[in-house]
Coordinates of C-alpha atoms and ligand atoms in Angstrom, one line a residue:
M1370 CA -13.1 -80.7 17.0
P1371 CA -14.2 -83.2 19.6
E1372 CA -17.9 -83.3 20.5
D1373 CA -17.0 -82.9 24.2
D1374 CA -15.2 -79.6 23.7
M1375 CA -18.0 -78.2 21.7
G1376 CA -20.5 -79.2 24.3
G1377 CA -18.3 -77.8 27.1
M1378 CA -18.0 -74.4 25.4
K1379 CA -21.8 -74.3 24.8
R1380 CA -22.4 -75.1 28.4
D1381 CA -19.8 -72.5 29.6
L1382 CA -21.4 -69.7 27.5
T1383 CA -24.8 -70.1 29.0
S1384 CA -23.6 -70.6 32.5
S1385 CA -24.1 -68.0 35.1
V1386 CA -20.4 -67.4 35.2
A1387 CA -20.3 -66.8 31.5
K1388 CA -23.2 -64.3 31.8
D1389 CA -21.3 -62.4 34.4
R1390 CA -18.4 -62.2 32.0
I1391 CA -20.7 -61.0 29.2
G1392 CA -22.0 -58.3 31.5
E1393 CA -18.6 -57.1 32.4
A1394 CA -17.5 -57.1 28.7
L1395 CA -20.6 -55.2 27.8
L1396 CA -19.9 -52.6 30.4
E1397 CA -16.4 -52.2 29.2
L1398 CA -17.1 -52.2 25.4
S1399 CA -20.4 -50.5 24.9
P1400 CA -20.4 -47.0 23.6
D1401 CA -23.9 -46.7 25.1
A1402 CA -24.4 -45.4 28.6
I1403 CA -25.0 -48.5 30.8
M1404 CA -25.2 -48.4 34.6
V1405 CA -25.5 -51.0 37.4
L1406 CA -27.4 -49.7 40.4
D1407 CA -27.8 -51.3 43.8
S1408 CA -31.2 -51.8 45.3
N1409 CA -31.1 -48.2 46.8
G1410 CA -30.3 -46.6 43.4
K1411 CA -26.5 -46.1 44.1
I1412 CA -24.3 -46.5 41.1
V1413 CA -22.1 -49.6 41.4
D1414 CA -20.6 -49.8 37.9
C1415 CA -20.9 -48.1 34.6
S1416 CA -19.7 -48.1 31.0
E1417 CA -17.4 -45.5 29.3
G1418 CA -20.5 -44.3 27.4
A1419 CA -22.1 -43.4 30.7
L1420 CA -19.1 -41.4 31.8
E1421 CA -19.1 -39.4 28.6
L1422 CA -22.9 -38.9 28.6
F1423 CA -22.9 -37.5 32.1
G1424 CA -19.7 -35.6 31.8
Y1425 CA -17.5 -37.6 34.2
K1426 CA -13.8 -38.3 33.7
S1427 CA -13.3 -41.6 35.5
K1428 CA -15.4 -44.4 36.9
G1429 CA -14.2 -43.4 40.4
D1430 CA -16.0 -40.1 39.9
L1431 CA -19.4 -41.7 39.1
I1432 CA -19.4 -44.9 41.1
G1433 CA -21.0 -44.4 44.6
R1434 CA -23.2 -41.5 43.4
D1435 CA -27.0 -41.6 43.6
W1436 CA -28.7 -42.4 40.3
F1437 CA -31.4 -39.8 41.2
N1438 CA -28.8 -37.1 41.4
L1439 CA -28.3 -37.5 37.6
I1440 CA -31.9 -36.7 37.1
S1441 CA -33.3 -33.2 36.9
D1442 CA -35.5 -31.9 39.8
V1443 CA -38.4 -31.8 37.5
C1444 CA -38.7 -35.5 37.0
R1445 CA -36.9 -36.9 40.0
G1446 CA -40.1 -37.8 41.8
R1447 CA -41.4 -39.7 38.8
A1448 CA -38.1 -41.5 38.4
K1449 CA -38.3 -42.6 42.0
M1450 CA -41.7 -44.0 41.4
D1451 CA -40.6 -45.8 38.3
F1452 CA -37.6 -47.2 40.3
N1453 CA -39.8 -48.7 43.0
M1454 CA -41.8 -50.5 40.4
L1455 CA -38.8 -52.1 38.8
Q1456 CA -39.1 -55.1 40.9
T1457 CA -42.2 -56.1 39.0
R1458 CA -41.8 -54.6 35.6
V1459 CA -39.2 -53.6 33.0
L1460 CA -38.8 -49.9 32.2
K1461 CA -38.4 -49.2 28.5
N1462 CA -37.4 -45.9 26.8
V1463 CA -38.9 -43.6 29.5
K1464 CA -38.0 -40.0 28.8
Y1465 CA -36.3 -38.1 31.7
K1466 CA -34.6 -34.8 31.9
L1467 CA -31.1 -35.8 32.8
V1468 CA -28.1 -33.7 34.0
S1469 CA -24.7 -33.8 32.5
R1470 CA -21.8 -32.2 34.4
S1471 CA -20.4 -30.6 31.3
R1472 CA -23.5 -29.9 29.2
G1473 CA -26.2 -29.3 31.8
E1474 CA -29.6 -30.7 31.3
F1475 CA -30.6 -33.0 28.4
D1476 CA -33.4 -35.3 27.4
G1477 CA -32.6 -39.0 27.7
L1478 CA -34.5 -42.3 27.2
V1479 CA -34.0 -44.7 30.1
S1480 CA -34.5 -48.5 30.0
A1481 CA -34.0 -50.5 33.2
K1482 CA -34.4 -54.0 34.5
A1483 CA -34.0 -55.7 37.8
L1484 CA -31.1 -58.2 38.3
S1485 CA -32.6 -61.1 40.2
L1486 CA -31.1 -64.3 41.6
P1487 CA -32.6 -67.6 40.7
S1488 CA -34.3 -67.4 44.1
G1489 CA -36.2 -64.4 42.9
E1490 CA -34.2 -62.0 45.2
T1491 CA -33.4 -58.7 43.5
I1492 CA -29.8 -57.7 44.0
G1493 CA -29.8 -54.6 41.8
F1494 CA -30.7 -53.0 38.5
L1495 CA -29.3 -52.5 35.1
A1496 CA -30.1 -49.2 33.4
M1497 CA -29.4 -48.1 29.8
I1498 CA -29.6 -44.4 28.9
R1499 CA -29.7 -42.9 25.4
P1500 CA -29.7 -39.2 24.7
V1501 CA -32.8 -38.1 22.7
T1502 CA -31.6 -37.2 19.2
E1503 CA -34.8 -36.4 17.4
G1504 CA -35.1 -32.7 16.6
R1505 CA -31.4 -32.2 17.2
V1506 CA -28.4 -33.0 15.1
K1507 CA -29.2 -36.1 13.1
G1508 CA -27.1 -39.2 13.4
K1509 CA -25.2 -37.4 16.1
P1510 CA -23.3 -40.2 17.8
I1511 CA -21.3 -41.3 14.8
F1512 CA -21.0 -38.1 12.9
Y1513 CA -20.4 -36.2 16.1
E1514 CA -17.6 -38.5 17.3
A1515 CA -15.8 -38.3 13.9
L1516 CA -16.2 -34.5 13.8
K1517 CA -14.8 -34.2 17.3
R1518 CA -11.8 -36.3 16.6
F1519 CA -11.1 -34.4 13.5
A1520 CA -11.7 -31.0 15.1
E1521 CA -9.4 -31.6 18.0
G1522 CA -6.4 -31.6 15.8
L1523 CA -7.2 -28.2 14.2
D1524 CA -5.7 -24.8 15.0
D1525 CA -9.0 -23.1 14.1
V1526 CA -12.0 -23.1 16.5
V1527 CA -14.7 -25.5 15.5
F1528 CA -18.0 -25.4 17.2
L1529 CA -21.5 -26.8 17.1
Y1530 CA -24.2 -24.5 18.5
D1531 CA -27.6 -25.9 19.2
Q1532 CA -30.4 -23.4 19.0
K1533 CA -32.0 -24.9 22.1
D1534 CA -29.2 -25.9 24.3
G1535 CA -26.3 -23.5 23.3
Y1536 CA -22.8 -24.9 22.6
L1537 CA -22.9 -28.7 22.1
Y1538 CA -19.2 -28.8 21.2
V1539 CA -16.2 -26.5 21.0
N1540 CA -12.7 -27.8 20.4
R1541 CA -9.6 -27.0 22.4
A1542 CA -8.3 -24.4 19.9
S1543 CA -10.8 -22.0 21.6
V1544 CA -8.3 -21.6 24.4
K1545 CA -5.5 -20.6 22.0
I1546 CA -7.7 -18.1 20.1
T1547 CA -10.2 -16.8 22.6
G1548 CA -8.6 -17.6 26.0
Y1549 CA -11.9 -19.4 27.0
T1550 CA -12.1 -23.1 27.5
P1551 CA -14.8 -25.3 25.8
E1552 CA -16.3 -25.8 29.3
E1553 CA -16.8 -22.0 29.6
F1554 CA -18.6 -22.0 26.3
Y1555 CA -20.8 -25.0 27.4
A1556 CA -21.7 -23.0 30.6
D1557 CA -22.7 -19.8 28.8
R1558 CA -24.7 -20.0 25.5
D1559 CA -24.1 -16.2 24.9
L1560 CA -20.4 -16.2 25.3
G1561 CA -19.9 -15.9 21.5
F1562 CA -21.7 -12.6 21.4
K1563 CA -20.4 -11.5 24.8
M1564 CA -16.8 -11.6 23.5
T1565 CA -17.6 -9.9 20.2
H1566 CA -16.0 -6.4 19.9
P1567 CA -18.8 -3.9 20.6
D1568 CA -18.2 -2.1 17.2
D1569 CA -18.8 -5.4 15.4
L1570 CA -21.7 -6.7 17.4
L1571 CA -24.5 -5.4 15.2
M1572 CA -22.9 -6.7 12.1
A1573 CA -22.3 -10.1 13.6
K1574 CA -26.0 -10.3 14.8
D1575 CA -27.1 -9.3 11.3
H1576 CA -25.1 -12.1 9.8
M1577 CA -26.5 -14.6 12.3
A1578 CA -30.1 -13.5 11.6
N1579 CA -29.5 -13.7 7.8
L1580 CA -28.0 -17.2 8.3
I1581 CA -31.0 -18.5 10.2
E1582 CA -33.6 -16.8 8.0
G1583 CA -31.9 -17.5 4.7
K1584 CA -30.6 -21.0 5.8
R1585 CA -27.4 -20.3 3.8
P1586 CA -23.8 -20.4 5.0
S1587 CA -22.3 -17.0 6.0
E1588 CA -18.7 -15.8 6.1
F1589 CA -17.6 -12.6 7.7
R1590 CA -14.7 -10.9 9.6
L1591 CA -15.0 -9.4 13.0
R1592 CA -13.0 -8.5 16.1
I1593 CA -13.3 -10.4 19.3
L1594 CA -12.0 -9.5 22.8
T1595 CA -10.1 -12.5 24.3
K1596 CA -10.4 -13.5 27.9
N1597 CA -7.5 -11.2 28.8
G1598 CA -8.9 -8.3 26.8
K1599 CA -6.7 -8.5 23.7
V1600 CA -8.4 -7.6 20.4
V1601 CA -8.1 -10.4 17.8
W1602 CA -9.3 -10.3 14.2
V1603 CA -11.1 -13.5 13.2
E1604 CA -12.9 -14.9 10.2
E1605 CA -16.1 -16.9 10.9
L1606 CA -17.5 -19.5 8.5
L1607 CA -20.9 -20.4 9.7
S1608 CA -23.2 -23.0 8.3
P1609 CA -26.8 -23.8 9.3
V1610 CA -27.7 -27.4 10.3
L1611 CA -31.2 -28.2 9.3
D1612 CA -33.6 -30.9 10.5
D1613 CA -35.9 -33.0 8.4
S1614 CA -38.5 -30.3 8.2
G1615 CA -35.9 -27.8 7.0
E1616 CA -35.7 -25.8 10.2
V1617 CA -32.4 -24.5 11.5
I1618 CA -31.6 -26.5 14.6
A1619 CA -28.0 -25.8 15.0
I1620 CA -25.1 -23.8 13.6
F1621 CA -21.8 -25.3 12.7
G1622 CA -18.9 -22.8 12.7
I1623 CA -15.2 -22.5 12.1
V1624 CA -13.4 -19.5 13.5
K1625 CA -10.0 -18.6 12.1
D1626 CA -7.5 -16.2 13.7
I1627 CA -6.6 -13.7 10.9
T1628 CA -4.7 -11.1 13.0
Y1629 CA -1.5 -11.9 11.1
Q1630 CA -3.3 -11.9 7.7
K1631 CA -4.9 -8.5 8.6
R1632 CA -1.6 -7.1 9.6
V1633 CA -0.1 -8.1 6.2
E1634 CA -3.1 -6.6 4.4
E1635 CA -2.7 -3.4 6.3
E1636 CA 1.0 -3.3 5.6
L1637 CA 0.3 -3.9 1.9
K1638 CA -2.2 -1.1 1.9
T1639 CA 0.3 1.4 3.4
R1640 CA 3.1 0.1 1.0
S1641 CA 0.9 0.6 -2.0
K1642 CA -0.1 4.0 -0.7
E1643 CA 3.5 4.9 -0.4
L1644 CA 4.1 3.6 -3.9
E1645 CA 1.3 5.7 -5.2
D1646 CA 2.7 8.8 -3.5
L1647 CA 6.1 8.0 -5.0
V1648 CA 4.7 7.6 -8.5
R1649 CA 2.8 10.9 -8.0
E1650 CA 6.0 12.7 -6.8
R1651 CA 8.1 11.3 -9.7
T1652 CA 5.4 12.3 -12.2
E1653 CA 5.5 15.8 -10.8
Q1654 CA 9.3 15.8 -11.0
L1655 CA 9.0 14.6 -14.6
R1656 CA 6.5 17.3 -15.4
E1657 CA 8.9 19.9 -13.9
A1658 CA 11.8 18.4 -15.9
E1659 CA 9.7 18.7 -19.1
H1660 CA 8.9 22.3 -18.1
M1661 CA 12.5 23.0 -17.6
A1662 CA 13.5 21.5 -20.9
A1663 CA 10.8 23.6 -22.7
I1664 CA 12.0 26.7 -20.8
G1665 CA 15.6 25.9 -21.7
R1666 CA 14.8 25.7 -25.4
L1667 CA 12.8 28.9 -25.2
A1668 CA 15.5 30.7 -23.3
A1669 CA 18.2 29.7 -25.7
M1670 CA 16.1 30.9 -28.6
V1671 CA 15.0 34.1 -27.0
G1672 CA 18.4 34.8 -25.6
H1673 CA 20.0 34.4 -28.9
D1674 CA 17.4 36.2 -31.0
L1675 CA 16.5 39.1 -28.7
R1676 CA 19.6 40.0 -26.7
N1677 CA 21.5 41.6 -29.6
P1678 CA 18.7 43.6 -31.2
L1679 CA 17.7 44.7 -27.7
Q1680 CA 21.1 46.0 -27.0
A1681 CA 21.1 47.8 -30.4
L1682 CA 17.7 49.3 -29.5
L1683 CA 19.0 50.6 -26.2
N1684 CA 21.9 52.2 -27.9
E1685 CA 19.7 53.8 -30.6
V1686 CA 17.3 55.1 -27.9
Y1687 CA 20.2 56.6 -26.1
L1688 CA 21.5 58.3 -29.2
I1689 CA 18.0 59.7 -30.2
R1690 CA 17.5 60.8 -26.6
E1691 CA 20.7 62.8 -26.7
K1692 CA 19.8 64.3 -30.0
C1693 CA 16.3 65.2 -28.9
R1694 CA 17.7 66.8 -25.7
T1695 CA 19.6 69.3 -27.9
V1696 CA 16.5 69.9 -30.0
A1697 CA 14.3 70.2 -27.0
Q1698 CA 16.4 72.9 -25.5
K1699 CA 15.2 75.1 -28.3
I1700 CA 11.5 74.2 -27.7
E1701 CA 9.8 76.9 -25.6
D1702 CA 6.7 74.8 -24.8
G1703 CA 7.3 73.1 -21.4
D1704 CA 4.5 70.6 -21.9
V1705 CA 6.0 69.3 -25.2
K1706 CA 9.4 69.1 -23.4
R1707 CA 7.9 67.0 -20.6
S1708 CA 6.1 64.7 -22.9
I1709 CA 9.2 64.0 -24.9
D1710 CA 11.0 63.0 -21.7
E1711 CA 8.0 60.8 -20.7
Y1712 CA 8.0 59.0 -24.1
F1713 CA 11.7 58.2 -23.6
N1714 CA 11.1 57.0 -20.1
R1715 CA 8.4 54.7 -21.2
I1716 CA 10.5 53.3 -24.0
N1717 CA 13.3 52.7 -21.6
E1718 CA 11.0 51.0 -19.1
Q1719 CA 9.6 48.7 -21.8
V1720 CA 13.1 47.8 -23.0
R1721 CA 14.1 47.1 -19.4
Y1722 CA 11.1 44.8 -19.0
M1723 CA 12.1 42.9 -22.1
N1724 CA 15.6 42.6 -20.6
K1725 CA 14.1 41.2 -17.3
I1726 CA 12.3 38.5 -19.3
I1727 CA 15.5 37.4 -21.0
S1728 CA 17.5 37.6 -17.7
D1729 CA 14.8 35.6 -15.9
L1730 CA 14.7 32.9 -18.5
Q1731 CA 18.5 32.6 -18.6
D1732 CA 18.8 32.7 -14.8
Y1733 CA 16.3 29.9 -14.5
T1734 CA 18.0 27.6 -17.0
Q1735 CA 21.6 28.2 -16.2
P1736 CA 23.3 26.4 -13.2
L1737 CA 23.7 28.8 -10.3
K1738 CA 27.0 29.3 -8.6
P1739 CA 26.7 32.2 -6.1
D1740 CA 29.8 34.4 -5.9
K1741 CA 29.5 35.2 -2.2
V1742 CA 31.0 38.4 -0.8
K1743 CA 30.4 40.3 2.5
T1744 CA 27.5 42.6 1.6
N1745 CA 25.8 45.4 3.5
L1746 CA 22.1 44.3 3.5
S1747 CA 20.7 47.8 4.0
H1748 CA 22.7 49.2 1.1
L1749 CA 21.7 46.3 -1.2
I1750 CA 18.0 46.8 -0.4
H1751 CA 18.1 50.6 -0.9
S1752 CA 20.0 50.4 -4.1
T1753 CA 17.5 47.7 -5.4
L1754 CA 14.6 50.0 -4.4
L1755 CA 16.1 52.8 -6.4
T1756 CA 16.2 50.7 -9.6
T1757 CA 12.7 49.4 -9.1
N1758 CA 9.8 51.4 -10.4
I1759 CA 7.7 52.0 -7.4
P1760 CA 4.5 54.1 -7.9
S1761 CA 3.9 57.1 -5.7
T1762 CA 0.7 55.4 -4.3
V1763 CA 3.0 52.8 -2.5
S1764 CA 4.8 53.8 0.6
V1765 CA 8.0 52.0 1.5
V1766 CA 9.2 51.2 5.0
V1767 CA 12.7 49.6 5.5
N1768 CA 13.6 48.3 8.9
V1769 CA 17.1 46.8 8.4
P1770 CA 20.1 47.7 10.7
P1771 CA 22.6 49.8 8.7
D1772 CA 25.6 47.7 10.0
L1773 CA 24.2 44.3 9.1
Y1774 CA 26.5 42.4 6.7
V1775 CA 25.6 39.2 4.9
D1776 CA 27.6 36.6 2.9
V1777 CA 25.7 36.6 -0.4
D1778 CA 26.1 37.0 -4.1
P1779 CA 24.9 40.7 -4.3
L1780 CA 23.8 40.5 -8.0
M1781 CA 21.8 37.4 -7.4
M1782 CA 20.2 38.7 -4.2
E1783 CA 19.3 41.9 -6.1
R1784 CA 17.4 39.7 -8.6
V1785 CA 15.5 38.1 -5.6
F1786 CA 14.6 41.5 -4.2
V1787 CA 13.6 43.0 -7.6
N1788 CA 11.2 40.1 -8.1
L1789 CA 9.7 40.3 -4.6
F1790 CA 9.3 44.1 -4.7
L1791 CA 7.7 44.0 -8.2
N1792 CA 5.3 41.3 -7.1
A1793 CA 4.4 43.3 -4.0
V1794 CA 3.8 46.5 -6.1
Q1795 CA 1.8 44.5 -8.7
A1796 CA -0.4 43.2 -5.8
M1797 CA -1.2 46.8 -4.7
P1798 CA -2.8 48.4 -7.9
N1799 CA -4.6 50.9 -5.7
G1800 CA -1.5 51.6 -3.5
G1801 CA -0.5 50.4 -0.1
Q1802 CA 2.6 49.7 1.9
L1803 CA 5.7 47.7 1.1
S1804 CA 7.7 46.9 4.2
I1805 CA 11.1 45.2 4.3
S1806 CA 12.6 44.1 7.6
S1807 CA 15.3 41.8 8.9
S1808 CA 15.9 39.9 12.1
L1809 CA 18.4 37.3 13.5
E1810 CA 17.2 34.0 14.9
G1811 CA 19.9 31.8 16.2
D1812 CA 22.3 31.2 13.3
E1813 CA 19.6 32.3 10.7
L1814 CA 19.0 35.6 9.2
L1815 CA 15.3 36.3 8.3
I1816 CA 14.4 38.9 5.7
K1817 CA 10.7 39.7 5.4
V1818 CA 9.1 41.5 2.4
S1819 CA 5.4 42.4 3.1
D1820 CA 2.7 44.1 1.2
T1821 CA -0.8 45.2 1.9
G1822 CA -2.1 43.9 -1.4
I1823 CA -4.7 41.5 -2.8
G1824 CA -3.2 38.4 -1.2
I1825 CA -3.0 34.9 -2.6
P1826 CA -6.1 32.7 -2.7
K1827 CA -5.8 29.2 -1.1
E1828 CA -6.0 27.3 -4.3
N1829 CA -3.0 29.1 -5.7
M1830 CA -0.7 28.7 -2.7
S1831 CA 0.8 25.4 -3.8
E1832 CA 1.3 26.8 -7.4
I1833 CA 3.1 30.1 -7.1
F1834 CA 6.6 28.6 -7.0
R1835 CA 5.9 26.5 -10.1
P1836 CA 7.7 27.7 -13.2
L1837 CA 5.4 29.5 -15.7
F1838 CA 2.5 29.8 -13.1
T1839 CA 1.2 33.3 -13.3
T1840 CA -2.1 35.1 -12.8
K1841 CA -0.9 38.2 -14.6
S1842 CA -1.7 39.1 -18.2
K1843 CA 1.9 40.2 -18.7
G1844 CA 3.6 37.8 -16.3
Q1845 CA 6.0 35.0 -17.1
G1846 CA 5.6 33.1 -13.9
L1847 CA 9.3 32.9 -13.5
G1848 CA 9.9 35.5 -10.7
L1849 CA 9.3 33.3 -7.7
P1850 CA 10.9 30.1 -9.1
I1851 CA 14.1 32.2 -9.7
C1852 CA 13.9 33.6 -6.2
R1853 CA 13.7 30.1 -4.8
R1854 CA 16.6 28.8 -6.9
I1855 CA 18.8 31.7 -5.9
V1856 CA 18.0 31.5 -2.2
E1857 CA 18.4 27.7 -2.2
A1858 CA 21.8 28.1 -4.0
H1859 CA 22.7 30.2 -0.9
K1860 CA 21.6 27.2 1.3
G1861 CA 18.6 29.2 2.5
S1862 CA 14.8 28.8 2.1
I1863 CA 11.9 31.0 1.1
S1864 CA 8.3 30.8 2.4
F1865 CA 5.2 33.0 2.5
E1866 CA 2.0 33.7 4.4
S1867 CA -0.9 35.4 2.8
K1868 CA -4.5 36.5 3.4
V1869 CA -6.8 37.5 0.6
N1870 CA -7.4 41.3 0.6
E1871 CA -5.0 41.8 3.5
G1872 CA -1.6 41.2 2.1
T1873 CA 1.3 38.8 1.7
T1874 CA 4.6 38.4 3.5
F1875 CA 7.5 36.5 1.9
T1876 CA 10.3 35.3 4.3
I1877 CA 13.8 34.5 3.2
K1878 CA 15.9 32.5 5.6
L1879 CA 19.7 32.5 5.1
P1880 CA 22.4 30.9 7.1
H1881 CA 24.2 33.6 9.1
K1882 CA 27.5 33.6 11.0
P1883 CA 27.8 36.6 13.2
G1884 CA 30.7 39.0 12.7
Ligands
ATP3271 N1 3.0 39.6 -3.2 C1 2.1 38.9 -3.9 N2 0.8 39.2 -3.7 C2 -0.2 38.4 -4.3 N3 0.1 37.5 -5.3 C3 1.4 37.2 -5.5 C4 2.5 37.9 -4.8 N4 3.6 37.4 -5.3 C5 3.3 36.4 -6.2 N5 2.0 36.3 -6.3 C6 1.3 35.4 -7.2 O1 2.2 34.4 -7.6 C7 2.2 34.3 -9.0 C8 3.6 34.0 -9.5 O2 4.6 35.0 -9.2 P1 5.9 35.1 -10.0 O3 6.6 36.3 -9.5 O4 6.5 33.8 -10.1 O5 5.3 35.3 -11.5 P2 4.6 36.6 -12.1 O6 4.8 37.8 -11.1 O7 3.2 36.3 -12.4 O8 5.4 36.8 -13.4 P3 6.9 37.3 -13.5 O9 7.6 36.2 -14.2 O10 6.8 38.6 -14.3 O11 7.5 37.6 -12.2 C9 1.8 35.7 -9.5 O12 1.2 35.6 -10.8 C10 0.7 36.0 -8.4 O13 -0.5 35.4 -8.7
MG3272 MG1 6.7 38.3 -10.4

C-alpha cells in the first residue's frame, strides 16, 4: 500500500471530522446509555442504550427533553450544581437517583464531560449513564438481555422480581395468562399477590416466605383471578436469586397455565370414580349370582329330597287325624279331646311351614312367568288372610274397595301377601295392628301393608331384599326377595318405610288400567 494513502488515512482518523464520525458511530452502536446535552441541559442526541435505560421507545421521545427531568427530585439540586461545574471539571461515576418511564426510580452512575471547541468555547456536554448493579442481579446486562430474548418466545410467564424494586422484568405471556401487561406489573410490585385467589393467598405467602428463608426453589399450584375476573389454575416455579453474601435479592419465576391439565385431572378422577363404582356394582352382582347359584343347588336338593316325604307325611297325618276323630268321639274328657286337636293343628302348621320353605326356594330359583287374570283384589286379600295364621293379639284392618279388579297372577300375588302379612305379624310379638289399604294414583295401583311392630333399623334397610338376609332364628331370608321378584315380574315395584319401635309400611306399585 502506498505510503501516501497510509498517511492520508491516519490523518483522516485523527481529524476533527473523523472524531465527529466516531462520536456518531458510538452513539449509534453503544449498548451503554450515552447522551449529548446542550449547554442548558437539553438532550440533543442519545444512544439506543439510553432509550432503553430510561424507558423511551424512540429518539424523538427523548430528544428535546430536559436532562434534569430524568433525575429524581431528591438529587436534582445536586445534579444542577454538578452540571454547572462541568465547564471546569469532568464528572466521573457520580451516583444519582434516576427515573425510568417504565421501571420508575433506579440508581445510576453518571459520567460527563464538556464538549469544547479549540477556541475553548463549550458547545455542550457528553454524559454516560450506567445503572448500579451491585447488590442487585449480578452480571445483569448480558444475562438479562439473553434471558429476555429467550423469555419473549415462551407461552409461560417468566418474571424477575427484585426484593427492593419489585418486578424488574415480566414477559409478554403475562397478557395471555393474567390479562395484565408487563407495564402493569412494573407499576405495582404487589400485583402478583393482588391477583392471587383469596383462598390460595395464605398458601402462596407461605411458599414465598419458605423460599426466602430456606433459599431453595419452590413449586406450587394456585388459582389466580385474571384482569377480567376469570379463575385460572397456574403452576409457579420460583427460584431465589442470591447475591455474593448469600442473601436473596430477587426471585426468578415461571408461571404455567395448567387449567387444561387440571380439567383433564378432574375428568380422570371422576372417570376412575365411575369405574370404581362400576366394579363395586359388578362385584355385588357377582355375589348375588353366586348366592343364586348356591340357592339353586340347595333348592333342587331340598325340593327333590323333601317334597315327596312331606306329601307322604301330610297324607299320614290326615289319616291318623281321621282315625283319632272316631276314637276321640268315645272320649268323655273334653280337655283330652281339645289337646288332641291342638296337637294335630301344630303338626299341620309345622308341615305347612316346611312347605313354605320349599315353595320359597323353588319360587326364587325358577323363572317367573305370571299368568295374569282379572282378579278381585279385596277377595284375594281376604282369602289370603284366612290361610295366614294371625294371632288374636293382632287386629286386622282392610281398606280396599270391594269392586277393585287387578290384572295379576292370583297365585303369585297370594305368595306376596302371605310373605308381607307373616313379616308384619312376626314384627309384632306383643300384638298390634296389621292394615292393608289400596289407592289409585294416575295409572298406578298402590297397595300398602302396614304394621305397628318393631320396625327396621337403619343399618338393615339396604339388606332386607338381599336373598338369605334374615334377623330371625327360624327365617330363610327369602320372603322379601320373592315378593320383589313377583312384583317386578308384574312390571311393578316394592318399597318400604320404617321407624324403629313404631312400625313398617310396605308399598306395592302395580301398573293399572282402569275398567
Ligand atoms: N314388617 C317388618 N317389620 C320389621 N322387620 C321386617 C319386616 N319385614 C321384613 N323385616 C326384616 O327383613 C328381614 C328379611 O325379611 P324376609 O321376609 O325376606 O325374610 P325372613 O322373614 O327373615 O325369613 P322368611 O324367608 O321366612 O320370610 C327380616 O328378617 C326382618 O329383619
Ligand atoms: Mg319373611
